[in-house]
Amino acid sequence: MLDFARNREAELARLDEEARAAHIIRTAHDGIVTVDQGGAILSYNPAAERLFGYSLEEAMGREITLLLPGLSLSYADGITRESDGRCKDGKTFAAEVVLSEIAGARRTSFSVIVRNVSDRRRSDEALTAERNFVSAVLDTAAAIVLVLDTEGRVARFNRACEEITGYGSDDLQGKLVWEILATPEERDRVRQVLEMVKHGMCPPKSETFLLTRQGRKRRISWSNAILQDRHHRPAFLISTGIDITDKKGLEEQLLHAQKMEAVGRLAGGIAHDFNNLLTAISGFSELVIESLGDQDPRRRDMEEIRKAGARAECLTRQLLAFSRKQVLQPQVLDLNAVILDIEAMLRRLMREDVEVVLDLQHDIDAIRADRGQMEQVLINLAVNARDAMPQGGRLTISTANVIHGGQSTDLRTSLGKGAYVVLTVRDTGTGIDEDSLPYLFEPFFTTKPLGKGTGLGLSTVYGIVDQSGGGIGIETGKHGGTAFHIYLPRSEGASRAKRPLLKSEQLSPKGVETILLVEDDDEVRSVIYRILSRVGYAVLNARDGQEAVELFSSHGGPIHLLVTDIVMPKMSGPELLRKLAGKRPGVRVLYVSGHTQEQSVRELEVAHDAAFLQKPFSPDVLARRVREVLDAQE
C-alpha cells in the first residue's frame, strides 16, 4: 500500500512538471519544435506558428527541413548555430537554432529552439560594412591616424602611419608610443600630454618629431581630440598627423633666401657708396705718391694706404658678388681652360705642404658665365681649402658633365633638373661641423679664428653661382675632408671650346658586352643609354622591373650586366635582381641611386658588397664603373 502511494505521488509530480514545461513552451517568445528520431514534427508552440506561418495541424508529421532546410539531427549537442529559416510564404530569415535531445523521454525525440535574428544580422552586417568603410577611409588617407589609450598604448593606426614610420602592425599594436615613435627629447612631453588626456584635456594642435624605424626624424603636425567612453570618461586620444618635414625644409630655404636677399641688397648699397669713397682715397693716394721723391719717408706710408685701399676694393667686389649687383659679362667658356689659365696662381696661393691635383674631364660641355667670376669662385674655394689644411694635405680640382635630377644628398641650394658642368673643389682638411652647415653662405659667418677671415668668401661664391643659374652641393665627413660641388648649367646650342688633351686624361673604357638597363626616369635612362652605347655596349632598355623581366626572358643571347635603379615603381632593384637570378643564376648587377650607398644598404635591402654608383655621375665615371664590374666578373 505504501509503495502504491509513493508511485502515485511521483506520477502526480511528473504530471505537474510536464504541465509546467508545456506552459513554458506555449508562452515562450522563441519558436520551439519537437521532432522524432526520423525528423518528423511532433509538436509546435504558438511562437513557432507565428515565426514560420504554419499552423500546428499543417506542420504536424512533416519533416523539420520544411522549416529549417539546413538542419541535421546530428547537430543535437545544445550548441547555438546559425541557419536559414523558411516561412510558409517562401520567404527566408536568419535564424539561431539550438538542437537538443530530450532526456528521459520514452522514445528518442529532439527539441529545436528557433530565434529570428534577421534584424541583428542586418545590424551586424551594417556595422561590419561601416567598419570596413572607416578602415578604407583611414587607409587611403595620406595623413597619419594614430589612436592611443590613456596609458599611451597604440590601439589603432592606418596604412599611412606604417608607410611614414616604417613600422608594421606587429611593431605598433599595443606598444607604448613613446618607446617606438617619440624622439628621446620628446618622450617626457608625450607622457605629459597623456596625463592631461586622463583629465579630459589635450592640446588641439601640436608639432613633434617622429622617429622612423630607420632612425630618421620626421616633423609631424598633429590635430588631437579625446574620444570618451559611454560613461563620458576619456578613453582614447585620436591624433591625425601630417608630415611637414619637406614643407618646413622649403620654408626654411625660402626664409634663408629672403634673408640673403635682404642682406644682399644692404651689402650692394654699402659697396656702392663705399666704392665712391675708395675711389677718392685711391686717387688722392696716387697723386700724393707721384709728388713725393723715391727717398721720401712719407712715400712708403702712402703706398701702404694705397695697398689698404686695394684690399678694401677687393672686399667691395666680394660684397657686390654676394649681392648679385655686379655687371656681368657672360660668355661661352670652357671651364677646364679657365682652371688651366689660373693654375699657376692657385699653386702660388697654396703652401708648400699642400699638393694641388687637377682631374679635368676631357671634352667637357661649354658653360655661359662671367670669366672673372668663375676665377673668383675658384680662388675663394681654394683659399678656404688651404686654411682647412693647417698640417698640409691635398687639394683636388675636378670637372665633369652630369645630368642632375634636381635632388641629391649633397645639395645646399635649389637646383632644377637638367644638364650641368660640375666643378668640384675637394680638400683633405678638418671638415665642417654639422652645426655650421646651415650658416655657411651667410655673410660674415666664418669658422676661422677671430681676425683670420672676413666671412665673405663663401657668401661671394653663393652670389656668383646663384647669379649664374647654378647650385651648390657640399660633402663633408666626420673624420675630415670637404668637397664643394658647383653645378653650372650647360650652355645650350653653344659650341664646345676645344683644347689639347692633358697627359693625365684617358678616354673612357670601352666594351662589347650586353647590358640590361632599368631606370624609371626617362631623362636619366636616355643619357645612360647614350653613354654606354657610345663606348660600344649593346644596351637593352626597360622602364621598370616588370618590363625588364620580360626583356630578360625574351632576349636570346647572354646578358652580362644588369644596371638598375634601386627605387622604382612596381618592383625595386633588389627585387628585380632576385627574380632574374631565379631565372639565370649568377646575374651581375650595378646599382645606381640618388641615395647614398650606406642608406641603400640600411633601408632598401641592398647587399653590402653590391656594386654601387651614386647619382649624379659623369659619363666617364659611369663607363669606368661598368668596366670595373664586368672585369671583376671575368
XYZ file of C-alpha atoms in Angstrom:
634
model
C 0.000 0.000 0.000
C 2.847 2.373 0.894
C 4.631 1.692 -2.445
C 1.447 2.430 -4.349
C 1.127 5.801 -2.591
C 4.704 6.719 -3.361
C 4.322 5.807 -7.036
C 1.110 7.769 -7.209
C 2.840 10.818 -5.705
C 5.736 10.546 -8.175
C 3.297 10.249 -11.074
C 1.432 13.357 -9.962
C 4.748 15.254 -9.603
C 5.755 14.187 -13.094
C 2.438 15.291 -14.476
C 2.799 18.643 -12.718
C 6.342 19.054 -14.178
C 5.110 18.247 -17.682
C 2.323 20.738 -17.237
C 4.766 23.410 -16.201
C 7.023 22.568 -19.160
C 4.061 22.691 -21.528
C 3.121 26.100 -20.156
C 6.653 27.416 -20.607
C 6.734 26.118 -24.186
C 3.355 27.702 -25.019
C 4.335 31.096 -23.623
C 7.939 31.178 -24.891
C 8.981 34.014 -27.261
C 11.237 31.652 -29.236
C 9.817 29.066 -31.591
C 10.040 25.549 -30.059
C 9.501 22.478 -32.185
C 9.801 18.843 -31.097
C 10.654 16.171 -33.638
C 11.004 12.409 -33.512
C 14.149 10.488 -34.359
C 13.174 10.493 -38.015
C 12.889 14.287 -38.087
C 9.079 14.456 -38.216
C 7.422 17.329 -36.341
C 5.624 16.184 -33.147
C 4.652 19.462 -31.522
C 4.775 23.105 -32.272
C 4.361 26.124 -29.971
C 2.470 29.365 -30.835
C 5.717 31.286 -31.277
C 6.745 28.762 -33.951
C 3.377 29.225 -35.686
C 3.966 32.986 -35.787
C 7.565 32.531 -36.890
C 7.004 30.094 -39.755
C 3.362 30.838 -40.678
C 2.235 27.182 -40.474
C -0.491 26.100 -38.038
C 0.096 23.087 -35.795
C -2.199 20.954 -37.954
C -0.270 21.960 -41.103
C 3.106 21.226 -39.564
C 2.378 18.001 -37.665
C 4.112 14.961 -39.163
C 6.048 16.946 -41.755
C 9.872 16.982 -41.949
C 11.692 19.628 -39.880
C 13.649 20.501 -43.051
C 10.434 22.093 -44.270
C 11.111 24.863 -41.731
C 14.906 24.636 -41.421
C 16.338 23.274 -44.712
C 19.885 23.001 -43.483
C 19.191 21.289 -40.131
C 20.607 17.842 -39.357
C 19.743 15.823 -36.236
C 23.439 15.050 -35.919
C 23.777 18.592 -34.548
C 21.924 17.650 -31.338
C 24.579 18.957 -28.983
C 22.911 22.044 -27.471
C 25.239 24.438 -29.247
C 23.813 27.569 -30.850
C 24.197 27.616 -34.618
C 23.166 29.975 -37.379
C 20.868 28.700 -40.108
C 18.223 29.929 -42.510
C 14.530 29.535 -41.666
C 11.855 29.265 -44.366
C 8.310 30.556 -43.905
C 5.085 29.275 -45.413
C 5.100 32.115 -47.957
C 8.565 31.075 -49.156
C 10.447 33.933 -47.522
C 13.626 33.135 -45.599
C 15.056 34.682 -42.468
C 18.276 34.447 -40.456
C 17.811 32.080 -37.540
C 19.695 30.953 -34.459
C 18.977 27.269 -33.770
C 19.653 25.097 -30.709
C 19.036 21.357 -31.277
C 18.996 19.110 -28.204
C 17.950 15.536 -27.432
C 15.043 15.361 -24.934
C 16.272 13.444 -21.900
C 14.025 10.925 -20.078
C 11.549 10.516 -22.907
C 10.038 7.051 -23.547
C 11.314 7.250 -27.097
C 14.076 9.321 -28.686
C 12.936 12.828 -29.587
C 14.531 16.225 -30.063
C 13.707 19.817 -29.266
C 14.508 22.613 -31.688
C 14.608 26.181 -30.348
C 14.494 28.788 -33.144
C 15.015 32.536 -32.883
C 14.683 35.080 -35.705
C 17.930 37.102 -35.753
C 17.418 38.842 -39.111
C 17.450 42.296 -37.514
C 20.607 41.515 -35.593
C 22.299 40.062 -38.667
C 21.401 43.161 -40.680
C 22.716 45.293 -37.847
C 25.945 43.258 -37.713
C 26.337 43.457 -41.473
C 25.751 47.199 -41.405
C 28.262 47.567 -38.565
C 30.809 45.452 -40.455
C 30.245 47.492 -43.611
C 30.671 50.694 -41.633
C 33.868 49.409 -40.052
C 35.193 48.388 -43.459
C 34.264 51.810 -44.807
C 36.030 53.584 -41.947
C 39.090 51.355 -42.360
C 39.173 52.050 -46.098
C 38.910 55.797 -45.482
C 41.680 55.666 -42.887
C 43.965 53.554 -45.059
C 43.550 55.768 -48.118
C 44.241 58.932 -46.125
C 47.673 60.458 -46.701
C 47.795 61.682 -43.094
C 48.805 59.538 -40.132
C 45.892 58.438 -37.938
C 47.017 57.220 -34.519
C 44.703 56.155 -31.679
C 46.197 55.813 -28.191
C 44.572 54.652 -24.975
C 45.063 56.713 -21.835
C 48.147 54.660 -20.921
C 49.820 55.576 -24.203
C 49.419 52.214 -25.938
C 48.716 52.148 -29.657
C 45.119 50.977 -30.141
C 44.729 51.693 -33.847
C 46.660 53.160 -36.757
C 46.321 53.444 -40.513
C 48.448 52.497 -43.503
C 49.990 55.972 -43.778
C 51.344 55.524 -40.257
C 53.078 52.309 -41.334
C 54.429 53.843 -44.544
C 55.788 57.010 -42.932
C 57.201 55.380 -39.790
C 58.418 52.151 -41.387
C 56.829 50.093 -38.583
C 54.428 47.214 -39.248
C 51.353 46.156 -37.286
C 53.367 43.763 -35.105
C 55.678 46.615 -34.133
C 52.910 49.110 -33.308
C 49.825 47.336 -31.992
C 49.588 47.584 -28.214
C 53.030 49.148 -27.825
C 53.735 52.256 -25.739
C 54.006 55.057 -28.259
C 56.982 56.799 -26.634
C 59.036 53.613 -26.823
C 58.627 53.453 -30.603
C 57.841 56.762 -32.256
C 58.864 59.549 -29.912
C 62.366 61.006 -30.080
C 64.330 60.855 -26.809
C 63.901 64.621 -26.361
C 60.109 64.403 -26.581
C 59.277 61.245 -24.610
C 58.557 63.158 -21.402
C 56.405 65.580 -23.372
C 54.300 62.722 -24.779
C 53.805 61.327 -21.278
C 52.669 64.747 -20.036
C 50.112 65.038 -22.843
C 48.679 61.612 -21.981
C 48.399 62.635 -18.312
C 46.382 65.645 -19.498
C 44.140 63.306 -21.545
C 43.254 61.350 -18.405
C 41.847 64.600 -17.002
C 39.943 65.411 -20.186
C 42.437 67.896 -21.640
C 44.796 67.837 -24.623
C 46.375 70.400 -26.986
C 44.179 70.591 -30.128
C 47.247 71.300 -32.303
C 50.874 70.339 -31.823
C 54.117 69.660 -33.674
C 56.565 66.939 -32.771
C 59.398 64.977 -34.314
C 58.519 61.370 -35.072
C 61.254 58.744 -35.137
C 61.056 56.244 -38.001
C 62.217 52.665 -37.869
C 65.291 53.705 -39.871
C 66.189 56.228 -37.149
C 65.259 59.312 -39.191
C 63.340 62.244 -37.758
C 60.156 63.378 -39.468
C 58.431 66.581 -38.428
C 54.691 65.982 -37.906
C 51.857 68.478 -37.420
C 49.169 66.877 -35.204
C 45.455 67.564 -34.733
C 44.304 65.953 -31.464
C 40.929 65.025 -29.976
C 39.717 62.965 -26.993
C 37.279 60.084 -27.509
C 35.089 59.363 -24.479
C 33.523 56.065 -23.397
C 29.799 55.584 -22.643
C 30.347 56.949 -19.151
C 31.750 60.184 -20.657
C 35.218 59.441 -19.365
C 38.363 59.943 -21.525
C 39.131 56.636 -23.253
C 41.349 57.389 -26.247
C 43.472 60.127 -27.795
C 42.930 60.390 -31.549
C 45.774 62.172 -33.356
C 45.876 62.966 -37.070
C 49.364 63.841 -38.274
C 50.631 65.443 -41.481
C 54.293 65.013 -42.421
C 55.590 68.568 -42.860
C 59.296 67.729 -42.967
C 59.704 68.695 -46.626
C 57.393 71.692 -46.278
C 59.400 73.012 -43.331
C 62.609 72.444 -45.266
C 61.261 74.504 -48.175
C 60.059 77.208 -45.783
C 63.491 77.371 -44.193
C 65.107 77.581 -47.643
C 62.720 80.381 -48.567
C 63.396 82.264 -45.336
C 67.118 81.778 -45.865
C 66.843 83.037 -49.447
C 64.783 86.040 -48.322
C 67.307 86.802 -45.599
C 70.177 86.508 -48.056
C 68.329 88.732 -50.498
C 67.730 91.392 -47.827
C 71.335 91.296 -46.653
C 72.437 91.299 -50.300
C 70.517 94.485 -51.027
C 72.086 96.091 -47.961
C 75.565 94.869 -48.948
C 75.103 96.123 -52.501
C 74.126 99.576 -51.256
C 77.059 99.724 -48.855
C 79.503 98.527 -51.534
C 78.277 101.134 -53.998
C 78.764 104.034 -51.554
C 81.989 102.588 -50.207
C 83.436 102.353 -53.707
C 82.907 106.076 -54.170
C 84.950 106.710 -51.026
C 87.649 104.267 -52.135
C 87.898 105.970 -55.489
C 88.737 109.191 -53.746
C 91.182 107.542 -51.330
C 92.990 105.637 -54.072
C 93.068 108.623 -56.441
C 94.447 111.062 -53.945
C 96.947 108.493 -52.704
C 98.317 108.118 -56.240
C 98.564 111.885 -56.617
C 100.464 112.250 -53.359
C 102.799 109.346 -54.212
C 103.649 110.928 -57.572
C 104.567 114.189 -55.860
C 106.970 112.529 -53.432
C 110.510 111.526 -54.189
C 111.701 107.948 -54.079
C 113.598 108.564 -50.848
C 110.864 110.493 -49.118
C 109.864 108.515 -45.958
C 106.246 109.600 -46.478
C 106.125 107.740 -49.787
C 106.181 104.334 -48.045
C 103.292 105.402 -45.784
C 101.233 106.484 -48.769
C 101.947 103.217 -50.563
C 100.606 101.353 -47.536
C 97.458 103.488 -47.714
C 97.110 102.612 -51.409
C 97.536 98.889 -50.647
C 94.891 99.091 -47.923
C 92.573 100.782 -50.425
C 93.178 97.972 -52.917
C 92.302 95.364 -50.262
C 89.144 97.329 -49.471
C 88.259 97.336 -53.165
C 88.559 93.551 -53.133
C 86.114 93.383 -50.222
C 83.618 95.580 -52.040
C 83.869 93.345 -55.093
C 83.019 90.413 -52.832
C 80.053 92.308 -51.437
C 78.839 93.101 -54.939
C 79.246 89.475 -55.982
C 77.341 88.325 -52.909
C 74.559 90.840 -53.551
C 74.455 89.851 -57.255
C 74.877 93.504 -58.227
C 77.997 93.070 -60.347
C 77.705 93.918 -64.021
C 78.111 90.540 -65.728
C 79.974 89.888 -68.956
C 78.816 86.323 -69.679
C 80.489 84.417 -72.488
C 80.749 80.822 -73.661
C 83.522 79.255 -71.586
C 85.434 76.024 -71.360
C 85.699 75.638 -67.591
C 88.791 73.478 -67.987
C 90.524 76.326 -69.842
C 89.620 78.769 -67.049
C 91.156 76.417 -64.489
C 94.318 75.846 -66.535
C 94.789 79.585 -67.056
C 94.865 80.312 -63.315
C 96.562 77.050 -62.302
C 99.864 78.836 -61.646
C 98.151 81.422 -59.439
C 96.327 78.690 -57.485
C 99.584 76.849 -56.843
C 101.182 80.065 -55.580
C 98.277 80.566 -53.175
C 98.919 77.163 -51.624
C 101.645 76.423 -49.096
C 104.457 74.012 -49.924
C 102.821 71.264 -47.846
C 99.605 71.370 -49.931
C 99.590 69.262 -53.105
C 97.421 70.559 -55.968
C 95.878 67.913 -58.271
C 93.827 68.635 -61.400
C 91.366 65.957 -62.548
C 89.629 67.560 -65.552
C 87.224 65.597 -67.732
C 88.085 65.693 -71.427
C 85.616 67.181 -73.928
C 83.619 68.944 -71.235
C 80.432 70.841 -72.140
C 80.582 74.600 -72.508
C 79.022 76.938 -69.949
C 77.914 80.546 -70.258
C 79.309 82.627 -67.404
C 81.455 85.605 -66.456
C 85.084 84.514 -66.654
C 86.226 86.800 -63.830
C 83.513 85.475 -61.547
C 84.461 81.862 -62.261
C 88.073 82.698 -61.378
C 86.876 84.312 -58.144
C 84.862 81.181 -57.244
C 87.948 79.022 -57.793
C 90.238 81.288 -55.775
C 87.800 81.617 -52.838
C 87.240 77.860 -52.614
C 90.962 77.132 -52.964
C 91.888 79.596 -50.182
C 89.217 78.107 -47.903
C 90.558 74.632 -48.609
C 94.132 75.752 -47.860
C 93.072 77.214 -44.497
C 91.274 73.958 -43.643
C 94.576 72.037 -44.004
C 96.928 73.651 -41.444
C 99.064 70.496 -41.386
C 99.162 70.157 -45.168
C 97.178 67.872 -47.456
C 95.811 67.577 -50.972
C 93.644 69.992 -52.952
C 91.869 68.309 -55.871
C 90.051 70.331 -58.528
C 87.901 68.290 -60.913
C 85.278 68.857 -63.599
C 82.622 66.600 -65.127
C 79.431 66.608 -67.180
C 76.391 65.430 -65.220
C 72.659 65.016 -65.683
C 71.196 66.088 -62.364
C 67.735 65.128 -61.173
C 67.326 68.287 -59.063
C 67.650 66.444 -55.748
C 70.622 64.811 -54.045
C 72.015 64.430 -50.558
C 74.801 66.983 -51.133
C 72.681 69.919 -52.361
C 72.588 73.046 -50.174
C 70.791 75.290 -52.664
C 67.911 74.776 -55.053
C 68.695 73.195 -58.417
C 66.456 72.297 -61.339
C 66.641 69.103 -63.377
C 68.967 69.279 -66.349
C 72.463 69.031 -67.792
C 75.273 70.670 -65.814
C 79.015 71.016 -65.695
C 80.111 70.344 -62.128
C 83.246 71.909 -60.654
C 84.436 70.069 -57.530
C 86.990 71.507 -55.120
C 87.966 68.818 -52.603
C 90.372 69.055 -49.652
C 91.672 66.624 -47.057
C 91.310 69.114 -44.228
C 89.437 69.307 -40.941
C 85.914 69.183 -42.385
C 82.880 71.272 -41.428
C 80.851 70.528 -38.315
C 77.151 69.836 -38.798
C 76.045 72.845 -36.745
C 77.861 75.234 -39.110
C 76.422 73.868 -42.366
C 73.157 75.887 -42.323
C 75.088 79.173 -41.967
C 77.983 78.644 -44.397
C 76.728 81.010 -47.072
C 75.586 83.769 -44.751
C 77.694 86.938 -44.995
C 80.295 87.484 -42.281
C 79.860 83.935 -40.938
C 83.210 82.182 -40.631
C 84.580 79.080 -38.949
C 88.068 80.605 -38.846
C 89.584 82.135 -35.694
C 88.864 85.778 -34.902
C 90.731 88.063 -37.277
C 91.579 85.277 -39.745
C 88.666 85.684 -42.154
C 86.051 88.179 -43.328
C 83.227 85.649 -43.669
C 82.570 86.810 -47.236
C 84.321 84.067 -49.217
C 81.516 81.514 -49.383
C 78.759 84.137 -49.484
C 80.530 85.527 -52.557
C 80.604 82.061 -54.113
C 76.898 81.709 -53.325
C 76.085 85.013 -55.035
C 78.098 84.208 -58.163
C 76.686 80.701 -58.566
C 73.124 81.860 -57.930
C 73.518 84.706 -60.408
C 74.859 82.216 -62.957
C 71.798 79.972 -62.574
C 73.637 77.139 -60.826
C 73.617 75.389 -57.477
C 75.994 74.329 -54.715
C 76.473 70.976 -53.026
C 78.670 70.123 -50.045
C 80.087 66.832 -48.810
C 81.912 66.808 -45.512
C 82.886 63.901 -43.310
C 83.107 63.424 -39.563
C 86.715 62.377 -39.969
C 87.714 65.308 -42.140
C 87.718 66.311 -45.765
C 85.290 68.591 -47.570
C 84.141 68.816 -51.189
C 82.279 71.754 -52.728
C 80.316 70.880 -55.892
C 79.482 73.871 -58.074
C 76.791 72.968 -60.627
C 76.777 75.309 -63.648
C 74.150 74.970 -66.420
C 75.379 73.662 -69.730
C 75.223 76.293 -72.463
C 72.528 75.053 -74.855
C 73.435 75.367 -78.525
C 76.920 76.712 -77.793
C 79.884 75.090 -79.467
C 82.216 73.351 -77.101
C 85.543 75.106 -76.628
C 88.385 72.882 -77.736
C 91.718 72.475 -76.063
C 94.520 69.918 -76.142
C 94.194 66.796 -74.062
C 96.043 66.770 -70.755
C 98.539 63.970 -70.373
C 96.699 62.667 -67.330
C 93.430 62.260 -69.271
C 92.385 58.993 -70.844
C 89.422 58.021 -72.982
C 86.523 56.230 -71.315
C 86.992 52.432 -71.278
C 85.030 50.589 -73.956
C 83.224 47.257 -74.126
C 81.163 44.960 -76.357
C 79.034 43.180 -73.737
C 75.221 43.272 -73.486
C 73.771 45.350 -70.663
C 70.178 45.388 -69.385
C 69.427 48.969 -68.287
C 66.440 49.555 -65.948
C 65.603 53.161 -64.982
C 62.146 54.747 -64.497
C 63.303 58.326 -65.162
C 63.199 58.881 -68.932
C 65.924 61.552 -68.979
C 68.355 59.542 -66.843
C 67.675 56.350 -68.790
C 68.267 58.153 -72.070
C 71.596 59.644 -71.014
C 72.882 56.325 -69.577
C 71.847 54.567 -72.788
C 73.751 57.096 -74.895
C 76.861 56.909 -72.699
C 77.047 53.105 -72.727
C 76.140 52.794 -76.420
C 78.803 55.368 -77.306
C 81.533 53.222 -75.748
C 80.417 50.071 -77.567
C 77.972 48.205 -75.321
C 74.730 46.656 -76.580
C 72.075 48.137 -74.289
C 68.568 46.786 -73.658
C 66.227 49.461 -72.260
C 63.484 48.905 -69.663
C 61.319 51.450 -67.856
C 60.600 49.277 -64.812
C 61.205 45.882 -63.290
C 58.268 44.173 -64.986
C 59.437 45.260 -68.432
C 62.985 44.195 -67.533
C 61.826 40.666 -66.629
C 60.056 40.369 -69.994
C 63.136 41.640 -71.883
C 65.388 39.284 -69.945
C 63.180 36.287 -70.783
C 62.747 37.145 -74.473
C 66.393 38.056 -75.191
C 68.077 35.174 -76.942
C 71.696 35.975 -76.165
C 73.602 36.434 -72.923
C 73.121 39.473 -70.680
C 76.406 40.300 -68.989
C 75.322 43.023 -66.580
C 72.171 44.476 -65.040
C 72.397 48.248 -64.475
C 69.360 49.244 -62.415
C 67.975 51.998 -60.261
C 67.138 50.869 -56.737
C 63.852 52.655 -56.031
C 61.334 52.162 -58.860
C 57.566 51.716 -59.166
C 56.130 48.179 -59.284
C 59.427 46.494 -58.400
C 62.608 47.655 -56.646
C 66.097 46.970 -57.960
C 66.873 44.269 -55.345
C 63.516 42.553 -56.066
C 64.294 42.602 -59.793
C 67.724 41.051 -59.203
C 66.160 38.222 -57.179
C 63.654 37.481 -59.974
C 66.342 37.450 -62.670
C 68.692 35.348 -60.535
C 65.883 32.798 -60.204
C 65.750 32.502 -63.991
C 69.501 32.623 -64.595
C 71.821 32.325 -61.550
C 74.960 34.441 -61.464
C 73.473 37.662 -62.841
C 75.791 40.589 -62.017
C 74.384 43.986 -61.047
C 75.467 47.607 -60.803
C 73.031 49.663 -58.714
C 72.657 53.372 -59.447
C 70.760 55.556 -56.982
C 70.251 59.044 -55.654
C 70.520 57.522 -52.173
C 73.928 57.046 -50.608
C 75.220 53.502 -50.546
C 75.018 53.406 -46.738
C 71.367 54.487 -46.852
C 70.554 51.983 -49.603
C 72.114 49.097 -47.677
C 70.277 50.080 -44.489
C 66.827 50.819 -45.904
C 66.476 49.163 -49.291
C 67.827 45.620 -48.778
C 70.882 46.114 -50.942
C 73.746 43.729 -50.240
C 76.754 45.335 -48.543
C 79.135 44.111 -51.251
C 76.916 45.082 -54.218
C 78.445 47.313 -56.905
C 77.040 50.820 -56.444
C 77.208 54.198 -58.197
C 75.621 57.280 -56.659
C 73.822 59.878 -58.765
C 74.751 62.308 -60.162
C 77.746 60.906 -62.026
C 79.742 61.878 -65.094
C 79.794 59.765 -68.278
C 83.414 58.840 -67.709
C 82.729 57.692 -64.144
C 79.800 55.540 -65.337
C 81.824 53.928 -68.129
C 84.720 53.174 -65.782
C 82.408 51.717 -63.101
C 80.673 49.438 -65.613
C 84.032 48.237 -66.911
C 85.235 47.574 -63.349
C 82.181 45.416 -62.559
C 82.479 43.463 -65.818
C 86.213 42.930 -65.373
C 85.665 41.777 -61.787
C 83.182 39.235 -63.137
C 85.779 37.925 -65.563
